[in-house]
Every structure is written in structure tokens, then in C-alpha cells.
């Protein structure tokens, strides 16, 4: 029974749709070239893409490399800059807005098991963890790039992702997928989803009674969730009781001068209503205030944002984006998998949406079923893996609120009520009252957020474990050695690395070499 | 940081002399120098030639290795230069080319470090004649800089063609020498010989016609000098 899978139809031409198409076509290059597998992407001429999402993870480097897009071309066409992590300001208290901490992308070798963080806790340097064992925070503070012009594409002195113009990225992906990777493109509104008696999708009805048939369907229709949600009726599960934010006010601002330095991290500044992101591209900054419509109204937030920017509200052109925080109960059902906003979305505090798209597209491409009889098993595994990841994303984002001591609004006070904390997070926080996060606290080999990320946030927010012992001589020696080494590396990097803008200008002018 | 430089001026520097062949001077202490394509034919008899990236632009450049360790020039021993021919870059020193617009060679002017121990009021060769015109020495310097500037572009295009053919690869020079930090020979690139011999015949003919193939063979042949540097390095270490 069943049949082989030869036509994959992707609905939606946002970042999710094109990244999925790209992953599939690149992974199955030979089959696509031989006509044995067709990848068809259908997007509406009328419904715009969401048009936000300017911060990526370091995973984007391997994604681009897999798709065969050169880093130089990407940086020039998408006005990309280097992102080395996030800087959180004002998250701990509201009385001192100066308090800040970093969640950098760099790995701190030897820190996964929590021992180096323990050393910090035991020697009264808990909040110094990120600078004692890593150079990246100092590099970001100095507004330096993570690499030199002599580094090859995708290579660097420090780990990095990007800030980018998402609309330009969509255009680049679309061109590349079609001209290089053999993805077929249809511009049409899907009017109806046709299903067989078992609930599998057989075809999509397009205007003029045309039908688009396929064996496997990927729903990348954004918040609409046209296939998985509307047609297959997989229920939406709200996470608003954990993560209250459901609205963003966004705008673009210019630099004070064309050669102003570009920050190499995303700024996330807490306010009494939520937080403001500030992302630097070469020609402008993208700024947005994320908040909960249940706690603040747009006018209040617009004023806060304008104050933050030091401008007059009237001069700013705000765009309001509403979203329901949450995800579908299942992400894969029958022969339909949702990738992108159609699968779910929670606030962009750690820019985890694109990385979930990359992980989903990679898992789909690598585990692509050849025959429809494989579908139920693959669906089961995919759901287990990605629902687990969604829960970890929610835990990690909530952590930023749960440990805050801000009390300038009901919003923040409610955020740390026990009833608003996922049980899994409560458990982790209980463990971490007496130990530093370590990789064995998490069951998956490829966790979205590693133990190190938790260590950065806990130390940044002052949640210090009570270890109840003295550091062992062995730990002292290892930690001091690592600290001395890091000091040396930091000094070297501060000396050698160019400014972020300087390097971006050079890349526009000379390009990066592929080797 | 180097000292401030002054643009050469026939009035201000009218009496300057330049001391030749004092190889022990600090300005010759370099473990590698830039070379241009037209020098290959001569230099490959004495120096290993590799490819490295220009630290300012990331573009490929030809380099002659002079040493294996940061800043140590093994070609200088007891004040002598141990080779018959010299890279133009070495011959141009202690002068430098000052280019206010980095991409416009026309704007280049010759500059000198007034603190250099190689300039003098009475010793060596004069830079200017009594009437203020350039001396034979200065004319040679001018010629060297124009050869370097013109050659730079030609070499960059040559290397870009090789890169497009996939012939350039990172190389690691594996020498087991005492006290040698590997870092000194990081960041070098060479010719991938397998790729070269597998070039489709059309590309090969094209490379032959435009002279690239000849230059590639010159570079490949120059790698024998690495052995010599290794020997010199060990001699020098045991002298210490
Ligand atoms: C405020 C905000 C900030 C964000 N910040 C970040 C960030 O910093 N980092 C990050 O990783 N992510 C961020 N995101 C998320 C990111 O924007 C999205 O994950 C990403 O853009 C993917 O969107 P998408 O492709 O799923 O959906 P969309 O961009 O909405 O695309 C939907 C596509 O479906 C098509 N479509 C819809 N209906 C039909 C139909 N009937 N027929 C045919 N086609 C149809 C549309 O034409 C469109 O092409 C942010 C999101 C928001 C809301």
C-alpha cells in the first residue's frame, strides 16, 4: 500500500518556506537533478511575509554553506552584520538600569560540566563567569568583529551569527533556490486543501480550478497555519500563561553618523512593559518593543520606545505586530509538516525562531521518507523531538523573567509567580539552587540551549548556587589556568580584531575568500 | 607602531645619504616579504615562494619566506645576505610608499622614516644631486616602487585566476625542529598539485598560453628552499 514520495509541495515563501526548500533541494541534489524528486514552492501574490526577524544563531553559517550561498554574497545582499550574542540590560532590577549581562555565542571550553561556573560561585565571582572564561563579551563591548578580513568565509576567531535584512534574505534565498538548486516556484493563492478519506492531503486548489498535487506537504504559511491548523485541524496550544508577550511595536532608526560603529550583539533592554530589541545593520538599526497587550496599551509602549530612542514619538513610523504565543499540539500530521510560524511562535527574546526553522528543515531533509508507509513513524519521531525542543525554548525564555527582581509593574511581578512557571523550569531551578547547570541536566545530545547558556543567564541574573563546600585544589588549578589563558586570548583578540563596521566595509569592497 | 614617516622632499632632504647593504638593520628583520609575479623567475633560485593573504584586504599575495619564526630573517647572517638575488621589497627599504588613497597608485609618494639608522648626512649614497634632481640611487628606488606597484595588480589577478581554478589550498609546513612554534608558518597557501594535474586540457592550455602555468611551476620548484631555512634555523638555534 502507499506510494513513493516524489513531489514535495511547500506552501509559503517566507524565510521558513525558502529555507526548507533550500535544505531539501541541497540534500537531495542528485534526485532533483534527475527529476526523481520535485520540490515545488507555492506562495501567495497577495499575502505578505511577516517581514521581521533580524537576528540569527551561529547555525546560519552552516545553513548557508549547505545551501551553497557564499558568505560574501549573503552579507552584501542582505546587509548583514555579525552577531556575537545578546546583551541584556535592566533585567535584574529596575532601580539600576546599568546592570547588564551577556549571553555570548562562544563556547567556553571545559565549562559544560558546570565546574568552572562552580568555581565562580565558590570564589565570589559568580557574576564574572562570562568574562573570566570567555573573550566574547569584551570583544562585543569594544564593538569589534568576530573575525578578520583574512579569515575564510564562515570561519572566525570567535563564534558568530548574523543580523540581517530579512526581506532581502528572502529574495536571495528565492533566487538561489530556483536558479541553483532547482526548486520550482508557483505564485498563486491556495484556495482549498483537498484531503483523502484518511485525512492525508492530496492536492491544493489554486485559482482557475488548477490543482497542485503532491506526496508530502510542508506548511510554511506563517501565523495562518493553513494546512496543519486550518485543514488538518491540529489544535493550537497557547503558552501565554508562561510567556505573556503577544505584541511588538517595531521601527527603523538611523545611526547618528554614517560611520557610527555597529554593535556586534543584539541589545535586549528590559522596560516596565517588556523589553526592547536593538539590532544594528550597516545602514540602519532595527528596534522593537515586545510587550503583552494584557498589561500595557500601544500608546504607553510607543512612549516608552520613543523615550528609549531619545526621539519624539510623532517622528517614528511604528508597525504593530500581534502574535499568539504558542505552538500546534503536533507539528507533523499525516503527510503534512509545519515549519516556521505555522508550527508556532513565542517572543523573539533569544531569536530562536530561525534556528527552529533550520533544525526542522535539516531534520526533514535528512530524514526524508521515501515511501508514504514510513510517514507515521517519521511523524512520531519528529513530533517527539520538536515538541521537546519547543518546551526547552519556553523554559529558557521564561528563565529571563523568572529570576528578575524588577517590581515596577504587575507584569514583572506576575512573571515570577510560581503558577506562571513551567513545571520543568521549576524543577531545573530547584536543582540549580545547589549546583551549577551542567550538560547532564538535559537528556538530548543536541539541545537547543546548552548548559553554558543557562550558566550565562543564571550568573547574569545573580542566581547563585549554594554549593556548600570549598573548591578542590584540582578545580582551583584548572580554573586559574583557564582564566589566565582566557586573559591572554582576550588581549590578543582585542588587539587583532577590526571594528565591526570596518570589517563589513572591507567585505563589501574586497569580499571574503572561500579558503 | 613604526615611527612617523616623512614624504621625501628635495629641499628638506637635500643632504640625505643612504647607507647600503647594512643588512643587520632593523628594517630587514622580517620573516617574509611580498613579491610580485615578475620577480618569480629570479627569486625561486633562492627563496621559497608561497601565497598569503594581505592582512588589510584579505586578497591573495605572493610571499617569499625569509624565516620560520616571527620577525627573524634567516637570510641575514653576520651582516651578510645569504643569497644572490634580492626581493624588490627588501631593496626598497628603508623607504616606503605612502598612498593616501589605498586604491589609487597614482597618488603614491616615497616616504622615509627620519629615525632610520640607514640615513645619514655624510655616509653612503646621496639621494639628491646638487640641483635638487634625483640621484641615481633615488631613481633606482623609484623604479623599484613602480615595479612593485605595477606587479601587485598583475600578481593579484594571477592568483585570482588560480583560485578560480581551485588550485590554491592552505598549506601546513610540517617540520620537526626544536623550539619552532607552528604559528610562524600558519596562514600560508600553496598550489594543490593534484588539482593542477587534473585540470581539464582547455584550462591547462589557457594557463600555458597566459604564462600562469610557468609561474606555477616556478613556485612549486621553490619549495626546496624550505629545507635550507630549516637547516639555517637549527644552526642559529644551536649558536644561541
Ligand atoms: C516581532 C517579531 C520578531 C522576530 N524576531 C526574530 C528574530 O530576531 N530572530 C528569529 O529567528 N526570528 C524572529 N522572528 C520570527 C521570524 O520572523 C519568523 O520565524 C520567520 O520570518 C519565518 O516566517 P514564516 O516564513 O514562517 O512566515 P511568513 O513570513 O509569514 O510567510 C508566510 C508565507 O505564506 C504565504 N501564504 C500564506 N497564506 C497563503 C496561501 N493561502 N496561499 C499561498 N501562500 C500563502 C505568504 O504569502 C508568505 O509567503 C520574529 C517574529 C516576530 C513576529
GROMACS .gro file of N, CA and C in nm, chain B residues 134-235:
model
  306
  649UNK      N    1   6.681   6.395  -0.873
  649UNK     CA    2   6.704   6.266  -0.808
  649UNK      C    3   6.838   6.209  -0.846
  650UNK      N    4   6.906   6.152  -0.748
  650UNK     CA    5   7.034   6.085  -0.774
  650UNK      C    6   7.006   5.951  -0.840
  651UNK      N    7   7.112   5.886  -0.886
  651UNK     CA    8   7.095   5.753  -0.947
  651UNK      C    9   7.031   5.658  -0.845
  652UNK      N   10   7.068   5.672  -0.719
  652UNK     CA   11   7.015   5.585  -0.614
  652UNK      C   12   6.864   5.604  -0.600
  653UNK      N   13   6.823   5.729  -0.597
  653UNK     CA   14   6.681   5.757  -0.581
  653UNK      C   15   6.603   5.713  -0.705
  654UNK      N   16   6.666   5.726  -0.821
  654UNK     CA   17   6.598   5.680  -0.944
  654UNK      C   18   6.573   5.530  -0.937
  655UNK      N   19   6.673   5.457  -0.882
  655UNK     CA   20   6.654   5.312  -0.868
  655UNK      C   21   6.538   5.282  -0.773
  656UNK      N   22   6.532   5.359  -0.665
  656UNK     CA   23   6.422   5.339  -0.569
  656UNK      C   24   6.287   5.363  -0.638
  657UNK      N   25   6.283   5.469  -0.718
  657UNK     CA   26   6.160   5.498  -0.793
  657UNK      C   27   6.120   5.381  -0.881
  658UNK      N   28   6.221   5.326  -0.948
  658UNK     CA   29   6.192   5.214  -1.039
  658UNK      C   30   6.142   5.092  -0.961
  659UNK      N   31   6.203   5.070  -0.846
  659UNK     CA   32   6.162   4.955  -0.764
  659UNK      C   33   6.016   4.969  -0.723
  660UNK      N   34   5.981   5.090  -0.677
  660UNK     CA   35   5.842   5.107  -0.634
  660UNK      C   36   5.745   5.095  -0.750
  661UNK      N   37   5.786   5.145  -0.866
  661UNK     CA   38   5.688   5.133  -0.975
  661UNK      C   39   5.677   4.988  -1.019
  662UNK      N   40   5.788   4.910  -1.010
  662UNK     CA   41   5.777   4.767  -1.042
  662UNK      C   42   5.687   4.696  -0.941
  663UNK      N   43   5.700   4.735  -0.815
  663UNK     CA   44   5.618   4.671  -0.711
  663UNK      C   45   5.470   4.705  -0.729
  664UNK      N   46   5.445   4.832  -0.756
  664UNK     CA   47   5.306   4.876  -0.768
  664UNK      C   48   5.240   4.813  -0.891
  665UNK      N   49   5.312   4.816  -1.003
  665UNK     CA   50   5.253   4.757  -1.124
  665UNK      C   51   5.238   4.606  -1.108
  666UNK      N   52   5.338   4.545  -1.044
  666UNK     CA   53   5.335   4.400  -1.029
  666UNK      C   54   5.227   4.352  -0.935
  667UNK      N   55   5.191   4.436  -0.839
  667UNK     CA   56   5.091   4.398  -0.739
  667UNK      C   57   4.960   4.357  -0.804
  668UNK      N   58   4.915   4.441  -0.896
  668UNK     CA   59   4.789   4.419  -0.965
  668UNK      C   60   4.795   4.291  -1.050
  669UNK      N   61   4.905   4.279  -1.123
  669UNK     CA   62   4.924   4.162  -1.210
  669UNK      C   63   4.924   4.034  -1.127
  670UNK      N   64   4.994   4.039  -1.013
  670UNK     CA   65   5.003   3.921  -0.927
  670UNK      C   66   4.867   3.886  -0.868
  671UNK      N   67   4.793   3.990  -0.827
  671UNK     CA   68   4.661   3.965  -0.768
  671UNK      C   69   4.570   3.897  -0.871
  672UNK      N   70   4.577   3.943  -0.994
  672UNK     CA   71   4.493   3.883  -1.099
  672UNK      C   72   4.534   3.739  -1.127
  673UNK      N   73   4.665   3.717  -1.129
  673UNK     CA   74   4.718   3.582  -1.147
  673UNK      C   75   4.666   3.488  -1.038
  674UNK      N   76   4.675   3.533  -0.913
  674UNK     CA   77   4.633   3.447  -0.803
  674UNK      C   78   4.482   3.426  -0.803
  675UNK      N   79   4.410   3.527  -0.846
  675UNK     CA   80   4.266   3.513  -0.854
  675UNK      C   81   4.229   3.407  -0.958
  676UNK      N   82   4.302   3.405  -1.069
  676UNK     CA   83   4.276   3.302  -1.171
  676UNK      C   84   4.304   3.163  -1.115
  677UNK      N   85   4.416   3.151  -1.041
  677UNK     CA   86   4.448   3.020  -0.982
  677UNK      C   87   4.340   2.978  -0.884
  678UNK      N   88   4.293   3.075  -0.804
  678UNK     CA   89   4.190   3.044  -0.704
  678UNK      C   90   4.062   2.997  -0.771
  679UNK      N   91   4.028   3.064  -0.882
  679UNK     CA   92   3.906   3.024  -0.952
  679UNK      C   93   3.916   2.883  -1.008
  680UNK      N   94   4.037   2.843  -1.042
  680UNK     CA   95   4.057   2.705  -1.091
  680UNK      C   96   4.068   2.606  -0.976
  681UNK      N   97   4.059   2.657  -0.852
  681UNK     CA   98   4.066   2.568  -0.736
  681UNK      C   99   4.207   2.519  -0.707
  682UNK      N  100   4.306   2.593  -0.756
  682UNK     CA  101   4.444   2.545  -0.742
  682UNK      C  102   4.511   2.589  -0.612
  683UNK      N  103   4.448   2.683  -0.540
  683UNK     CA  104   4.511   2.732  -0.417
  683UNK      C  105   4.453   2.658  -0.297
  684UNK      N  106   4.542   2.613  -0.210
  684UNK     CA  107   4.495   2.545  -0.089
  684UNK      C  108   4.581   2.588   0.029
  685UNK      N  109   4.522   2.584   0.151
  685UNK     CA  110   4.603   2.615   0.269
  685UNK      C  111   4.712   2.509   0.283
  686UNK      N  112   4.831   2.550   0.317
  686UNK     CA  113   4.937   2.450   0.336
  686UNK      C  114   4.987   2.456   0.479
  687UNK      N  115   5.025   2.342   0.528
  687UNK     CA  116   5.093   2.342   0.657
  687UNK      C  117   5.230   2.284   0.633
  688UNK      N  118   5.329   2.355   0.678
  688UNK     CA  119   5.466   2.308   0.659
  688UNK      C  120   5.502   2.229   0.784
  689UNK      N  121   5.518   2.102   0.767
  689UNK     CA  122   5.549   2.019   0.883
  689UNK      C  123   5.698   1.995   0.894
  690UNK      N  124   5.756   2.066   0.984
  690UNK     CA  125   5.899   2.048   1.010
  690UNK      C  126   5.910   2.013   1.156
  691UNK      N  127   5.990   1.916   1.187
  691UNK     CA  128   6.011   1.889   1.329
  691UNK      C  129   6.143   1.951   1.369
  692UNK      N  130   6.132   2.070   1.420
  692UNK     CA  131   6.251   2.145   1.460
  692UNK      C  132   6.235   2.179   1.606
  693UNK      N  133   6.346   2.189   1.673
  693UNK     CA  134   6.334   2.223   1.814
  693UNK      C  135   6.291   2.369   1.829
  694UNK      N  136   6.209   2.392   1.926
  694UNK     CA  137   6.161   2.527   1.960
  694UNK      C  138   6.085   2.600   1.851
  695UNK      N  139   6.038   2.529   1.747
  695UNK     CA  140   5.970   2.604   1.643
  695UNK      C  141   5.821   2.614   1.672
  696UNK      N  142   5.774   2.734   1.695
  696UNK     CA  143   5.630   2.749   1.714
  696UNK      C  144   5.561   2.739   1.578
  697UNK      N  145   5.464   2.651   1.569
  697UNK     CA  146   5.397   2.630   1.440
  697UNK      C  147   5.332   2.756   1.388
  698UNK      N  148   5.299   2.845   1.481
  698UNK     CA  149   5.226   2.966   1.443
  698UNK      C  150   5.301   3.044   1.336
  699UNK      N  151   5.430   3.037   1.335
  699UNK     CA  152   5.508   3.119   1.243
  699UNK      C  153   5.479   3.084   1.098
  700UNK      N  154   5.440   2.961   1.072
  700UNK     CA  155   5.413   2.927   0.933
  700UNK      C  156   5.266   2.893   0.910
  701UNK      N  157   5.182   2.948   0.994
  701UNK     CA  158   5.038   2.941   0.971
  701UNK      C  159   5.000   3.041   0.864
  702UNK      N  160   4.881   3.022   0.810
  702UNK     CA  161   4.828   3.125   0.721
  702UNK      C  162   4.893   3.127   0.584
  703UNK      N  163   4.960   3.019   0.547
  703UNK     CA  164   5.018   3.015   0.412
  703UNK      C  165   4.932   2.927   0.321
  704UNK      N  166   4.940   2.959   0.195
  704UNK     CA  167   4.866   2.883   0.094
  704UNK      C  168   4.963   2.843  -0.015
  705UNK      N  169   4.937   2.729  -0.079
  705UNK     CA  170   5.023   2.684  -0.187
  705UNK      C  171   4.940   2.627  -0.300
  706UNK      N  172   5.010   2.565  -0.393
  706UNK     CA  173   4.943   2.509  -0.510
  706UNK      C  174   4.905   2.363  -0.484
  707UNK      N  175   4.782   2.328  -0.512
  707UNK     CA  176   4.737   2.191  -0.498
  707UNK      C  177   4.777   2.116  -0.626
  708UNK      N  178   4.880   2.030  -0.612
  708UNK     CA  179   4.936   1.966  -0.732
  708UNK      C  180   4.841   1.864  -0.795
  709UNK      N  181   4.760   1.800  -0.709
  709UNK     CA  182   4.663   1.703  -0.763
  709UNK      C  183   4.563   1.773  -0.853
  710UNK      N  184   4.515   1.888  -0.804
  710UNK     CA  185   4.419   1.964  -0.883
  710UNK      C  186   4.485   2.012  -1.013
  711UNK      N  187   4.611   2.050  -1.000
  711UNK     CA  188   4.682   2.101  -1.118
  711UNK      C  189   4.691   1.992  -1.225
  712UNK      N  190   4.727   1.870  -1.181
  712UNK     CA  191   4.744   1.766  -1.283
  712UNK      C  192   4.609   1.718  -1.335
  713UNK      N  193   4.503   1.747  -1.261
  713UNK     CA  194   4.370   1.705  -1.306
  713UNK      C  195   4.297   1.814  -1.384
  714UNK      N  196   4.364   1.925  -1.412
  714UNK     CA  197   4.297   2.035  -1.484
  714UNK      C  198   4.252   1.987  -1.622
  715UNK      N  199   4.132   2.022  -1.661
  715UNK     CA  200   4.089   1.987  -1.796
  715UNK      C  201   4.182   2.052  -1.900
  716UNK      N  202   4.199   1.986  -2.012
  716UNK     CA  203   4.302   2.030  -2.105
  716UNK      C  204   4.281   2.174  -2.154
  717UNK      N  205   4.156   2.215  -2.170
  717UNK     CA  206   4.134   2.353  -2.216
  717UNK      C  207   4.191   2.454  -2.116
  718UNK      N  208   4.161   2.430  -1.988
  718UNK     CA  209   4.210   2.521  -1.885
  718UNK      C  210   4.362   2.518  -1.882
  719UNK      N  211   4.417   2.400  -1.902
  719UNK     CA  212   4.562   2.385  -1.899
  719UNK      C  213   4.627   2.464  -2.012
  720UNK      N  214   4.565   2.454  -2.130
  720UNK     CA  215   4.620   2.527  -2.246
  720UNK      C  216   4.614   2.677  -2.222
  721UNK      N  217   4.502   2.719  -2.166
  721UNK     CA  218   4.484   2.862  -2.136
  721UNK      C  219   4.593   2.909  -2.039
  722UNK      N  220   4.616   2.829  -1.934
  722UNK     CA  221   4.718   2.861  -1.832
  722UNK      C  222   4.857   2.864  -1.894
  723UNK      N  223   4.877   2.777  -1.989
  723UNK     CA  224   5.007   2.773  -2.055
  723UNK      C  225   5.026   2.900  -2.138
  724UNK      N  226   4.921   2.934  -2.214
  724UNK     CA  227   4.929   3.050  -2.303
  724UNK      C  228   4.952   3.179  -2.227
  725UNK      N  229   4.881   3.199  -2.116
  725UNK     CA  230   4.894   3.328  -2.049
  725UNK      C  231   5.010   3.331  -1.950
  726UNK      N  232   5.086   3.224  -1.945
  726UNK     CA  233   5.207   3.226  -1.861
  726UNK      C  234   5.183   3.182  -1.718
  727UNK      N  235   5.059   3.157  -1.679
  727UNK     CA  236   5.030   3.118  -1.541
  727UNK      C  237   5.098   2.985  -1.506
  728UNK      N  238   5.097   2.894  -1.602
  728UNK     CA  239   5.149   2.761  -1.574
  728UNK      C  240   5.299   2.768  -1.543
  729UNK      N  241   5.368   2.850  -1.619
  729UNK     CA  242   5.511   2.868  -1.597
  729UNK      C  243   5.534   2.921  -1.455
  730UNK      N  244   5.457   3.022  -1.417
  730UNK     CA  245   5.472   3.082  -1.283
  730UNK      C  246   5.441   2.978  -1.175
  731UNK      N  247   5.340   2.896  -1.199
  731UNK     CA  248   5.304   2.794  -1.101
  731UNK      C  249   5.420   2.696  -1.083
  732UNK      N  250   5.480   2.657  -1.193
  732UNK     CA  251   5.592   2.564  -1.182
  732UNK      C  252   5.711   2.627  -1.111
  733UNK      N  253   5.732   2.754  -1.136
  733UNK     CA  254   5.839   2.823  -1.063
  733UNK      C  255   5.812   2.817  -0.912
  734UNK      N  256   5.687   2.846  -0.875
  734UNK     CA  257   5.653   2.844  -0.733
  734UNK      C  258   5.673   2.706  -0.673
  735UNK      N  259   5.625   2.605  -0.746
  735UNK     CA  260   5.638   2.468  -0.694
  735UNK      C  261   5.785   2.431  -0.674
  736UNK      N  262   5.867   2.474  -0.770
  736UNK     CA  263   6.009   2.437  -0.761
  736UNK      C  264   6.076   2.504  -0.641
  737UNK      N  265   6.022   2.617  -0.597
  737UNK     CA  266   6.089   2.694  -0.493
  737UNK      C  267   6.076   2.631  -0.355
  738UNK      N  268   5.988   2.532  -0.340
  738UNK     CA  269   5.965   2.479  -0.206
  738UNK      C  270   6.086   2.404  -0.152
  739UNK      N  271   6.181   2.369  -0.240
  739UNK     CA  272   6.302   2.301  -0.191
  739UNK      C  273   6.377   2.387  -0.090
  740UNK      N  274   6.362   2.519  -0.099
  740UNK     CA  275   6.439   2.607  -0.011
  740UNK      C  276   6.394   2.601   0.134
  741UNK      N  277   6.279   2.539   0.157
  741UNK     CA  278   6.232   2.522   0.295
  741UNK      C  279   6.335   2.442   0.376
  742UNK      N  280   6.390   2.342   0.311
  742UNK     CA  281   6.493   2.259   0.376
  742UNK      C  282   6.609   2.345   0.424
  743UNK      N  283   6.647   2.437   0.337
  743UNK     CA  284   6.760   2.525   0.369
  743UNK      C  285   6.725   2.612   0.490
  744UNK      N  286   6.602   2.666   0.489
  744UNK     CA  287   6.562   2.750   0.602
  744UNK      C  288   6.564   2.669   0.730
  745UNK      N  289   6.519   2.543   0.720
  745UNK     CA  290   6.515   2.458   0.839
  745UNK      C  291   6.657   2.438   0.892
  746UNK      N  292   6.750   2.416   0.802
  746UNK     CA  293   6.888   2.394   0.842
  746UNK      C  294   6.943   2.521   0.909
  747UNK      N  295   6.920   2.634   0.843
  747UNK     CA  296   6.967   2.762   0.899
  747UNK      C  297   6.907   2.787   1.036
  748UNK      N  298   6.779   2.753   1.045
  748UNK     CA  299   6.711   2.775   1.172
  748UNK      C  300   6.778   2.696   1.284
  749UNK      N  301   6.809   2.570   1.255
  749UNK     CA  302   6.870   2.487   1.358
  749UNK      C  303   7.012   2.533   1.392
  750UNK      N  304   7.083   2.575   1.289
  750UNK     CA  305   7.218   2.629   1.313
  750UNK      C  306   7.209   2.750   1.406
   0.00000   0.00000   0.00000
